[in-house]
Short mmCIF file of C-alpha atoms and ligand atoms in Angstrom, two decimals:
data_model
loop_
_atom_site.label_atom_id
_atom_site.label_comp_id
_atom_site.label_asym_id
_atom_site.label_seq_id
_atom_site.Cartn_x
_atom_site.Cartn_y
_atom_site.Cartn_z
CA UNK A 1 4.99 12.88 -22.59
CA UNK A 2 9.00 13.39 -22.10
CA UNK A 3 10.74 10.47 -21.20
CA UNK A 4 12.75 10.59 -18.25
CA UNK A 5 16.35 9.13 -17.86
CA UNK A 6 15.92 7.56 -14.59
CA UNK A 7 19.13 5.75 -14.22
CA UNK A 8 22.76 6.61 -15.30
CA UNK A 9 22.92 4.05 -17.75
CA UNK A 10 26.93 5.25 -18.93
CA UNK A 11 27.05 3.32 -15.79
CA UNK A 12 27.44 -0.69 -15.93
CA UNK A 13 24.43 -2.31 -15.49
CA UNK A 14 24.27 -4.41 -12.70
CA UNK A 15 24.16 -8.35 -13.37
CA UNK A 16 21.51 -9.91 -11.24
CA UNK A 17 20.23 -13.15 -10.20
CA UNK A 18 16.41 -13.33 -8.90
CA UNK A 19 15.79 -16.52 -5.64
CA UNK A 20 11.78 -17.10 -5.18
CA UNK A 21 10.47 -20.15 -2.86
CA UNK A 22 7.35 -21.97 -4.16
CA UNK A 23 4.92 -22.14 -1.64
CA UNK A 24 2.64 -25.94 -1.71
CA UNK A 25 -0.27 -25.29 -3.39
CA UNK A 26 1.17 -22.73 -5.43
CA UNK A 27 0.76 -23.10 -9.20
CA UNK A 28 3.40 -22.98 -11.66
CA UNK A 29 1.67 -19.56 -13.52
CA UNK A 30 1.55 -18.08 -9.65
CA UNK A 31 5.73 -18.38 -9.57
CA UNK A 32 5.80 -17.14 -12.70
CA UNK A 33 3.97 -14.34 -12.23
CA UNK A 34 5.70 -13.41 -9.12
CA UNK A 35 8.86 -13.56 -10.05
CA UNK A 36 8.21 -12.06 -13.71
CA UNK A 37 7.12 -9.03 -11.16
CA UNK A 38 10.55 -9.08 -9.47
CA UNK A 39 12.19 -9.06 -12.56
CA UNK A 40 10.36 -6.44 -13.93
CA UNK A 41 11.04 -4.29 -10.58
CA UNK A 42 14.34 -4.81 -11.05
CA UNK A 43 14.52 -3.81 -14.38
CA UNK A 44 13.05 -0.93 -12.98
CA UNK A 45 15.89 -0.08 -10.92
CA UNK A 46 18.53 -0.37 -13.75
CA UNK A 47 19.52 -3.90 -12.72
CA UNK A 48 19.71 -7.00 -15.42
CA UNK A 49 18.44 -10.58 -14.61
CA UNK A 50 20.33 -13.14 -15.75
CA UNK A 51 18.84 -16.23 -14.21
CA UNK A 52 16.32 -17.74 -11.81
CA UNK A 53 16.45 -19.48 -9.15
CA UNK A 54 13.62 -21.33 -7.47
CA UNK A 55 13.14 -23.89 -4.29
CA UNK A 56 10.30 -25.40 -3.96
CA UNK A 57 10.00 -25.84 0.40
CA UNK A 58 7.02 -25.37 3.22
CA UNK A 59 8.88 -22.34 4.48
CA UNK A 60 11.93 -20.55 3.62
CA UNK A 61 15.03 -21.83 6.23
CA UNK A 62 15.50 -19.77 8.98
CA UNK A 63 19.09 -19.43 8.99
CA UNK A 64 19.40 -19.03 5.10
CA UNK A 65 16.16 -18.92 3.51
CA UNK A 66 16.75 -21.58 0.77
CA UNK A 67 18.63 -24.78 1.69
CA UNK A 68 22.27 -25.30 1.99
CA UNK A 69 22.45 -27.10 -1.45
CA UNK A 70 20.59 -24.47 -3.61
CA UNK A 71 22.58 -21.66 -1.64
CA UNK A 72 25.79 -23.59 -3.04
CA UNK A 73 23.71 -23.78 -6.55
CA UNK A 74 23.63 -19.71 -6.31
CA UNK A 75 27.09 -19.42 -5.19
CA UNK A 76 28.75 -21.50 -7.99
CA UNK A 77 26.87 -19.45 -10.71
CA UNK A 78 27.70 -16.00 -8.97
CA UNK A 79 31.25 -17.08 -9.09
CA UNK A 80 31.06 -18.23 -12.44
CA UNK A 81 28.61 -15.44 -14.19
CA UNK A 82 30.03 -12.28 -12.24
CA UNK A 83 26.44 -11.80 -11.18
CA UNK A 84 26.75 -8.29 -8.96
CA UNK A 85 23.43 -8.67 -6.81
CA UNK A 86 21.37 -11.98 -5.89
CA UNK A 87 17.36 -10.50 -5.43
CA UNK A 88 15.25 -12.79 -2.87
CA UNK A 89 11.27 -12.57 -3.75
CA UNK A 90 10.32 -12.46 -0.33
CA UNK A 91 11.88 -9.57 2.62
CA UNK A 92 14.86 -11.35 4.43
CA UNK A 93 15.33 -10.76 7.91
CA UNK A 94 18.63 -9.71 9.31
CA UNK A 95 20.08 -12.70 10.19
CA UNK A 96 19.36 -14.26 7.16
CA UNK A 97 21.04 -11.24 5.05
CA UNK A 98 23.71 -11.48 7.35
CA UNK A 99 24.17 -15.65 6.45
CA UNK A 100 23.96 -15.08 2.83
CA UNK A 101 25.57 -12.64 2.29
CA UNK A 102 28.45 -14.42 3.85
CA UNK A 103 28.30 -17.32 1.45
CA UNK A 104 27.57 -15.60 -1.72
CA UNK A 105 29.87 -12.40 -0.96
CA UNK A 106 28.10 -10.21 -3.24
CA UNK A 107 25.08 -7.25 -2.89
CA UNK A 108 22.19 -9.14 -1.20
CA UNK A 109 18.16 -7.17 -1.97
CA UNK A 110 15.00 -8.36 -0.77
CA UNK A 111 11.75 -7.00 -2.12
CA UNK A 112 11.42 -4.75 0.25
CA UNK A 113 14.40 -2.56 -0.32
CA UNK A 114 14.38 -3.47 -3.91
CA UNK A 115 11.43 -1.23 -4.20
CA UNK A 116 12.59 1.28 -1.51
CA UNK A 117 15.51 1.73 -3.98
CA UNK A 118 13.03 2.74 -6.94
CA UNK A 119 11.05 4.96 -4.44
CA UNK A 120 13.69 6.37 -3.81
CA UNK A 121 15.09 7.17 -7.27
CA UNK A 122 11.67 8.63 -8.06
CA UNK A 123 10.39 10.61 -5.12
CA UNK A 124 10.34 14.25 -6.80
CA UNK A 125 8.84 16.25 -3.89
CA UNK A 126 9.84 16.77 -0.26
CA UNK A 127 7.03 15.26 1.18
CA UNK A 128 8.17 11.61 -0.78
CA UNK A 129 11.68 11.98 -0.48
CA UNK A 130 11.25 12.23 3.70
CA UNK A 131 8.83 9.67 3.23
CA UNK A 132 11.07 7.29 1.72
CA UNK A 133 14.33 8.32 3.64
CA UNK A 134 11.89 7.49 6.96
CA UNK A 135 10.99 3.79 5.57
CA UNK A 136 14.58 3.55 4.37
CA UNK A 137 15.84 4.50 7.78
CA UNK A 138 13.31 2.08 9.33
CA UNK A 139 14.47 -0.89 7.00
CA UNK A 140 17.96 -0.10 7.95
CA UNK A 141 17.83 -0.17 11.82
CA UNK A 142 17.49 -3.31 12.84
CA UNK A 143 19.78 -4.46 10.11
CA UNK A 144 22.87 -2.03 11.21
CA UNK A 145 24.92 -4.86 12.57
CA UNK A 146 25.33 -6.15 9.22
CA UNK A 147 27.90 -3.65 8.28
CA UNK A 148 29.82 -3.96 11.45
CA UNK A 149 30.35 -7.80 10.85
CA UNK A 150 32.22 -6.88 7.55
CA UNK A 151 34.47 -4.83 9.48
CA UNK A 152 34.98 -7.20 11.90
CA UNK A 153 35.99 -9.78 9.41
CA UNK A 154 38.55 -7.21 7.95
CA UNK A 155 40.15 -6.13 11.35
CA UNK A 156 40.31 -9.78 12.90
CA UNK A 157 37.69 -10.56 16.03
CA UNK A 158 39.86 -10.05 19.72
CA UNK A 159 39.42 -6.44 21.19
CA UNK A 160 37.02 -5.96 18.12
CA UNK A 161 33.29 -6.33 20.04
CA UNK A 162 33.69 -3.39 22.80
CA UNK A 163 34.23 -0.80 19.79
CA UNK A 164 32.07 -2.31 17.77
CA UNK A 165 29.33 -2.17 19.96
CA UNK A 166 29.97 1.51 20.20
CA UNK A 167 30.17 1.98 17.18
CA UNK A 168 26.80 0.23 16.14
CA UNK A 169 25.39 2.05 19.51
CA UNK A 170 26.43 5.47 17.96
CA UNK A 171 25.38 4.61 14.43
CA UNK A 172 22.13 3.55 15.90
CA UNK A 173 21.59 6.63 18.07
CA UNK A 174 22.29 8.88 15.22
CA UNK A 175 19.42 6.99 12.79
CA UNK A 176 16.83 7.23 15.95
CA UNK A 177 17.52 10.73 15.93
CA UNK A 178 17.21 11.30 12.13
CA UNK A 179 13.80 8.83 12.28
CA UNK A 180 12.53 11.21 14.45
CA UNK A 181 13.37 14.61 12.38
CA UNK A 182 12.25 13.15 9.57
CA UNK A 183 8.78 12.33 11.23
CA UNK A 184 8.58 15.88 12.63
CA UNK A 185 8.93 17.22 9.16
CA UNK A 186 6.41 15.04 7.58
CA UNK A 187 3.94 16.26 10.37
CA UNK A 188 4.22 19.85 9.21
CA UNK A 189 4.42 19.01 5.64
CA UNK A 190 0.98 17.17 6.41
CA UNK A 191 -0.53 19.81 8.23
CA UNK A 192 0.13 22.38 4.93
CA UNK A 193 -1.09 20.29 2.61
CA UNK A 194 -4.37 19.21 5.41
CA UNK A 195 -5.05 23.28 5.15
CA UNK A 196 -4.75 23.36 1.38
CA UNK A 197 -7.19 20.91 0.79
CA UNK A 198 -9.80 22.13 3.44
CA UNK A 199 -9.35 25.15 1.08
CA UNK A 200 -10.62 23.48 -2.09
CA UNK A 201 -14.51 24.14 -1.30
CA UNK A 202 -17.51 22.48 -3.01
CA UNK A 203 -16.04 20.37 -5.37
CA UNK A 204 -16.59 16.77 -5.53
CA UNK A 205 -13.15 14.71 -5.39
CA UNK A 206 -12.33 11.76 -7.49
CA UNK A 207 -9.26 9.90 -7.15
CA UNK A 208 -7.25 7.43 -9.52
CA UNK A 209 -6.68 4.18 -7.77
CA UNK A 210 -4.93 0.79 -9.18
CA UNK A 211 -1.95 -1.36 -9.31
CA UNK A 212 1.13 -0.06 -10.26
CA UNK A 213 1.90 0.64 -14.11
CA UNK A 214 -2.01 -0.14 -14.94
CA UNK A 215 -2.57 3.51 -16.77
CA UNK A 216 -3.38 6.07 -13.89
CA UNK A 217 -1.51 8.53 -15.35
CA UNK A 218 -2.40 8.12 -18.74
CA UNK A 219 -5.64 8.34 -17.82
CA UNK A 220 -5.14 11.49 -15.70
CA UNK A 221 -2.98 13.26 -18.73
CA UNK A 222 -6.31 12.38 -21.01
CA UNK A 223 -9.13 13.77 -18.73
CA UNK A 224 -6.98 16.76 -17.46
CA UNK A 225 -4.94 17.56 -20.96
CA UNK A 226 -1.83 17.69 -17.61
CA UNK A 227 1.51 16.18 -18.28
CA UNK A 228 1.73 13.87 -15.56
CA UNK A 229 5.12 11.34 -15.96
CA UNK A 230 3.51 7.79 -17.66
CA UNK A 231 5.97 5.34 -18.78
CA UNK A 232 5.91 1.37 -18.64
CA UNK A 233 7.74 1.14 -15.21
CA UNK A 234 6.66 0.53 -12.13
CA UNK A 235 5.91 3.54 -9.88
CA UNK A 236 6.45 6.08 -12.72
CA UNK A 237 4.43 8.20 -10.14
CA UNK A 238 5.07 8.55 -6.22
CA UNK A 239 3.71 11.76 -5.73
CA UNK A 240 0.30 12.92 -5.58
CA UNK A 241 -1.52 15.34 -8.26
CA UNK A 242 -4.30 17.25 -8.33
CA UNK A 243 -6.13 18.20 -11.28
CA UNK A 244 -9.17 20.49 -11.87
CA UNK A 245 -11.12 18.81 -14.69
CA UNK A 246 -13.93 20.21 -15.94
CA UNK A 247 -16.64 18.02 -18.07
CA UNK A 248 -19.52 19.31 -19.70
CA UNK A 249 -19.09 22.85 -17.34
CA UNK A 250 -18.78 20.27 -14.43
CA UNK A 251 -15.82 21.15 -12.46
CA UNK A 252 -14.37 18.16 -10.40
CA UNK A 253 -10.93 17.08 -8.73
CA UNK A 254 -9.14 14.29 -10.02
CA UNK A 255 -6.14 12.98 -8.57
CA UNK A 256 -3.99 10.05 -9.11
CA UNK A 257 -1.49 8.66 -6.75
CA UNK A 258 1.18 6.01 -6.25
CA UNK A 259 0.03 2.62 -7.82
CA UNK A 260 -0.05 -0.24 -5.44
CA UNK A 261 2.03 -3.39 -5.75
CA UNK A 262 2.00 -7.37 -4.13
CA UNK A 263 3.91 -7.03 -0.59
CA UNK A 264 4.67 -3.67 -0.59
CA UNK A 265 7.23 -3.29 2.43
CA UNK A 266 5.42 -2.42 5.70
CA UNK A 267 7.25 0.52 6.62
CA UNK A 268 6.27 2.15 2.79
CA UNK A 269 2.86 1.72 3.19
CA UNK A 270 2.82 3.49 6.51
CA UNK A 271 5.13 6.42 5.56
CA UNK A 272 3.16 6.65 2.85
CA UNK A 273 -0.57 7.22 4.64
CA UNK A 274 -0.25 10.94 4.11
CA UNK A 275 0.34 10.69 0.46
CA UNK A 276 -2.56 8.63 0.33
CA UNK A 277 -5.16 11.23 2.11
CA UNK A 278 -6.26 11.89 -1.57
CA UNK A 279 -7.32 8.34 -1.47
CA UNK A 280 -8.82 8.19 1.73
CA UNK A 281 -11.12 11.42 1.34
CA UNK A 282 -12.05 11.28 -2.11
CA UNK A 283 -15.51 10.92 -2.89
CA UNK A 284 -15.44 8.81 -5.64
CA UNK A 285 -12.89 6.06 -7.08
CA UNK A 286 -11.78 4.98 -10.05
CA UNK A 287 -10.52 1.62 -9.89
CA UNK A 288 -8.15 1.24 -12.85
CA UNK A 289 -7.21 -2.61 -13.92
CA UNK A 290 -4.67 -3.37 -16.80
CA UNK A 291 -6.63 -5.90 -18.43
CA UNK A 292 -4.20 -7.03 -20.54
CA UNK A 293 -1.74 -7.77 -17.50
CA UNK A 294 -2.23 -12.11 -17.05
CA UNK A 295 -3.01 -11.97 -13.77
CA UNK A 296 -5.38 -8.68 -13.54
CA UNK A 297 -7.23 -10.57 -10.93
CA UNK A 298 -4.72 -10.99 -8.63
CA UNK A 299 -4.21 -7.28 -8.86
CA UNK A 300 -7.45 -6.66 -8.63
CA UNK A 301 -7.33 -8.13 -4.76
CA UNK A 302 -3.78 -7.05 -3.81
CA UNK A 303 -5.55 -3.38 -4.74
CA UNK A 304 -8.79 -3.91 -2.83
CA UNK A 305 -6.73 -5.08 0.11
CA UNK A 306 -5.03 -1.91 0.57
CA UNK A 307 -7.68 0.17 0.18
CA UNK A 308 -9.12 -1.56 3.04
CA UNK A 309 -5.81 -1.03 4.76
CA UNK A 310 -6.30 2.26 4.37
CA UNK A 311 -9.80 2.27 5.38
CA UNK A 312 -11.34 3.47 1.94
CA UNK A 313 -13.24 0.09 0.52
CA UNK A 314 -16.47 0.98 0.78
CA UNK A 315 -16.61 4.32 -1.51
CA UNK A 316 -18.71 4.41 -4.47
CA UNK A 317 -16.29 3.02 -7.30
CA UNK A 318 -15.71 2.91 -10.87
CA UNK A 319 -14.21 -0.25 -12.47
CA UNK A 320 -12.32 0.89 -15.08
CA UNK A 321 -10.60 -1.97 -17.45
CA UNK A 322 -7.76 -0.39 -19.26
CA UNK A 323 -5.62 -1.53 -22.20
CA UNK A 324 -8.36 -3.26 -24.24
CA UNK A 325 -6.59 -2.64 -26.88
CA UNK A 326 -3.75 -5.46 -25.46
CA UNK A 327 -6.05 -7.94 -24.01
CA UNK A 328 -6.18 -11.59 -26.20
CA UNK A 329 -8.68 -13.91 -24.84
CA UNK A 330 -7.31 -16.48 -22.65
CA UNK A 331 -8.56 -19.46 -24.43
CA UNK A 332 -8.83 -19.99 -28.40
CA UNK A 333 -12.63 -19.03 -29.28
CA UNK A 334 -12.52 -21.70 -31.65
CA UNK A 335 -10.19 -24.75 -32.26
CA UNK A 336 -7.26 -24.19 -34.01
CA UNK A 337 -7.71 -20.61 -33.63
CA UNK A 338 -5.11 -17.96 -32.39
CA UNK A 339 -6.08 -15.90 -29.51
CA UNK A 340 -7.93 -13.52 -30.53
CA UNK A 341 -8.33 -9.70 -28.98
CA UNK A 342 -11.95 -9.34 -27.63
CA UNK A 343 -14.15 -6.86 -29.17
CA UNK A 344 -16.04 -4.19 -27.01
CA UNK A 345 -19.51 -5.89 -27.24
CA UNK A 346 -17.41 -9.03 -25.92
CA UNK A 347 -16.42 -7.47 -22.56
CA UNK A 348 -19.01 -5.99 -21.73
CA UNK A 349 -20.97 -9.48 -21.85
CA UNK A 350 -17.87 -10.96 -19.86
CA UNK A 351 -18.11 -11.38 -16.17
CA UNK A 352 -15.63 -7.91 -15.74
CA UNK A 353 -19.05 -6.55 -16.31
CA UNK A 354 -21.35 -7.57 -13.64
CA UNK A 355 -18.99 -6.79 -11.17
CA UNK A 356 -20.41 -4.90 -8.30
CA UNK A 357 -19.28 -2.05 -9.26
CA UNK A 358 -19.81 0.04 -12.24
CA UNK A 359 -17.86 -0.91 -14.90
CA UNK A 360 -16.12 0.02 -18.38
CA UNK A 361 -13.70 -1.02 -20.55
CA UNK A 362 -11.31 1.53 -22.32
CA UNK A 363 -7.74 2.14 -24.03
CA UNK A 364 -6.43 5.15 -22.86
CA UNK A 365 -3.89 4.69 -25.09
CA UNK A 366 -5.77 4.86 -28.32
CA UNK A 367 -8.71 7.13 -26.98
CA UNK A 368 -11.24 4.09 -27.19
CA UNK A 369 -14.47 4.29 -25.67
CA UNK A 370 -13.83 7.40 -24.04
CA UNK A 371 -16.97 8.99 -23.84
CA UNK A 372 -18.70 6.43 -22.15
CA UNK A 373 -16.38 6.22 -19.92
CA UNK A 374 -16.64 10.65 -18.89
CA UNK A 375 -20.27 10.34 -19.64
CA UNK A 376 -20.39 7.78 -16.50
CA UNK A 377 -18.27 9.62 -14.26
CA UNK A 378 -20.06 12.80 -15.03
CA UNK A 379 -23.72 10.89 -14.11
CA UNK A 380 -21.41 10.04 -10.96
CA UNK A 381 -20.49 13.68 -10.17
CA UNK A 382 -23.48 14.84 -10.90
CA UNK A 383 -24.95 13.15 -8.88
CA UNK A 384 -22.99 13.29 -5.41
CA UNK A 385 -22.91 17.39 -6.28
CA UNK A 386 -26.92 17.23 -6.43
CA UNK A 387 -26.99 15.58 -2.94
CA UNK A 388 -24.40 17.72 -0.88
CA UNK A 389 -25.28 20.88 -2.68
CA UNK A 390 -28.66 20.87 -3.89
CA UNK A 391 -28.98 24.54 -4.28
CA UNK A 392 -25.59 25.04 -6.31
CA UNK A 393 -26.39 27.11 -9.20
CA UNK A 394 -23.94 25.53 -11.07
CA UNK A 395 -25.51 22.40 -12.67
CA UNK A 396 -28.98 24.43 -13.60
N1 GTP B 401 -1.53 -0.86 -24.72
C1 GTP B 401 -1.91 0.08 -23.84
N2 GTP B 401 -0.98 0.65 -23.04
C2 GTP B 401 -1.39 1.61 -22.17
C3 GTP B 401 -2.75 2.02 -22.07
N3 GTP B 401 -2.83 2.98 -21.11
C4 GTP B 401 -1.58 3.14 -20.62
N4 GTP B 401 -0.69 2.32 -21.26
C5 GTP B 401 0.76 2.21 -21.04
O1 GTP B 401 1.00 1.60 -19.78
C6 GTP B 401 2.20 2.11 -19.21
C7 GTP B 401 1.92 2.61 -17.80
O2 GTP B 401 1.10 3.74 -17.84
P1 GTP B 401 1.04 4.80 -16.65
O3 GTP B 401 -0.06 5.75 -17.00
O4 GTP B 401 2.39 5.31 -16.34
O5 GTP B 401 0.56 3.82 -15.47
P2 GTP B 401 0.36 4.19 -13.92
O6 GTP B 401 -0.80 3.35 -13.49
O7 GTP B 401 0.29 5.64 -13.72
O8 GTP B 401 1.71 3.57 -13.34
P3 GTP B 401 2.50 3.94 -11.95
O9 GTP B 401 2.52 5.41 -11.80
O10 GTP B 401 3.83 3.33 -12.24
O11 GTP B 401 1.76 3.22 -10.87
C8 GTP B 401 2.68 3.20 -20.14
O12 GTP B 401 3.68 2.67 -20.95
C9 GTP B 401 1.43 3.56 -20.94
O13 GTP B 401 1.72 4.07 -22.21
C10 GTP B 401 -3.70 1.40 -22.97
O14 GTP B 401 -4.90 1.71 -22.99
N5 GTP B 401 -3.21 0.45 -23.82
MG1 MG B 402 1.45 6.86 -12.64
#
């Protein structure tokens, strides 16, 4: 598997500071977690964290999402660390960029276009890239006057607010116009790729599903002997592929797709329905979990959710638990004891395996328990071939 450089790194790397709220009732693990994530998305995007910041409240303020005092909190350290970009966990609306980034006067990311960013650094085909530009464009609307006010501040305020307005009018006008190219072209690319796959006859489609960085793609490279980009990021992958896999003389599709992550930004999710088709018309899933991750759970929900988003929750599934091989028992099995990794036998008498779904533990990485795991999807195949095309020659 090549590594890819992702991110000019001759250039400085950006300083950052990461600001989460903690919700009542929310644990100290939950933050944790959360903001671990944001980090981790960040480092994604070529960005360093430096520090956290945390408020615990009931909701974020209105005008500047944390409170006056921890906004002066931020602002001294900014000053004083030479921190390049402050990261909220949560998506800010425009006033509230607009307020902060006032007081702090340096690059202000939510979320949202935190992880627009990566897509956007990864999308390798022209069906992603227009997808992303589109939810890019969409984030960016309603936040245009933003980069007036900066100019505004520059050029002093009397006479300022008629050209402005123009110019924000324009600005706008031109982005509504680009939205709806961009749409246009992601309609045709749709309706190729809608006649390609009506073209792939008789074969029984299986498709890769799971929280980002969880081992799709490892697991795709393993079953189709395909070089599909795998690297401990998040959203290594942001296109779609196809594979024909063949087990035991059994051909199949397999496909694996974008992972899915906690709050991903509205507008992605929509732009990215078409990518997703695989998802929605496969025949089987293969619900991959990185069992090693802390809070695999979590992820396990965040991924069920969207797939009922996307209308695709009540397919026949695989549970697959990944990265056995990294998974130590959350508790000491005996006192004074380290945690200790759980052996096969162990997992499968854990509760992962009376889920309602089918379900198997594996390491992709180090080939472990492999052939359990293509025996079952073969049964699988098999049987969903024997149903729709009980005369095909090819499983006698
Ligand atoms: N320890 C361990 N690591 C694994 C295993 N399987 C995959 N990984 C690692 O996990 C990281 C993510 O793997 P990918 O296959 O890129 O994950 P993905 O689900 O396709 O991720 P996205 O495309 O980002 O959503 C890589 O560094 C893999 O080497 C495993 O069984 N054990
Ligand atoms: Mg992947």
């Amino acid at each position: 598997m090549g590594k890819q450089k992702f991110y000019d790194t001759a250039l400085k790397q950006e300083r950052a500071v990461l600001v989460g709220v903690i919700r009542p009732g929310e644990t100290p693990e939950e933050t944790k977690e959360y903001l671990d994530e944001l980090a981790f998305l960040v480092d994604t995007a070529g960005g360093k964290v430096e520090h956290v910041f945390t408020q615990k409240m009931l909701r974020p303020e209105r005008a500047t999402f944390v409170g006056t005092g921890k906004l002066e909190e931020i602002q001294a350290y900014v000053k004083s660390e030479e921190i390049d970009m402050v990261v909220f966990d949560d998506e800010l609306s425009p006033s509230q960029l607009r307020n902060i980034e006032r007081e702090l006067q340096v690059k202000i990311l939510d979320r949202s276009n935190l992880i627009l960013d990566i897509f956007a650094g990864r999308a390798q085909t022209a069906q992603a890239k227009t997808q992303v530009e589109l939810a890019q464009l969409q984030y960016l609307l309603p936040r245009l006057t933003r980069l007036w006010t900066h100019l505004e501040r520059q050029k002093g305020g009397i006479g300022m607010r008629g050209p402005g307005e123009t110019q924000i009018e324009s600005d706008r006008r031109m982005i509504l116009e680009k939205i709806s190219l961009l749409k246009s072209r992601l309609k045709l690319i749709d309706k190729q790729n809608e006649t390609q796959r009506k073209n792939r006859t008789q074969l029984i489609r299986v498709a890769l599903v799971g929280y980002t960085n969880v081992g799709k793609s490892t697991i795709m490279n393993m079953l189709s002997k395909s070089e599909v980009f795998a690297e401990n990021k998040l959203f290594a992958t942001l296109d779609t592929t196809v594979r024909k896999v063949v087990i035991d003389n059994l051909p199949f599709l397999l496909s694996d797709t974008v992972g899915f992550i906690r709050k991903l930004p509205h507008h992605l999710v929509e732009c990215f329905k078409s990518t997703l088709d695989e998802v929605r018309e496969a025949d089987i899933l293969i619900h991959v979990v990185d069992v090693s991750h802390t809070s695999f759970e979590d992820q396990i929900g965040v991924v069920n959710e969207t797939l009922k988003d996307l209308g695709a929750r009540d397919k026949d599934t695989i549970m697959v638990f990944n990265k056995i091989d990294a998974y130590v028992s959350p508790e000491p099995v005996e006192e004074g004891e380290d945690h200790v990794p759980f052996t096969l036998a162990e997992f499968k008498k854990s509760w992962m395996a009376h889920h309602n779904a089918p379900a198997l533990f594996i390491s992709a990485l180090h080939k472990e328990n492999l052939e359990e795991f293509k025996q079952l999807l073969y049964d699988k195949v098999v049987d969903l071939h024997t149903q729709r095309y009980p005369y095909d020659k090819l499983l006698y």
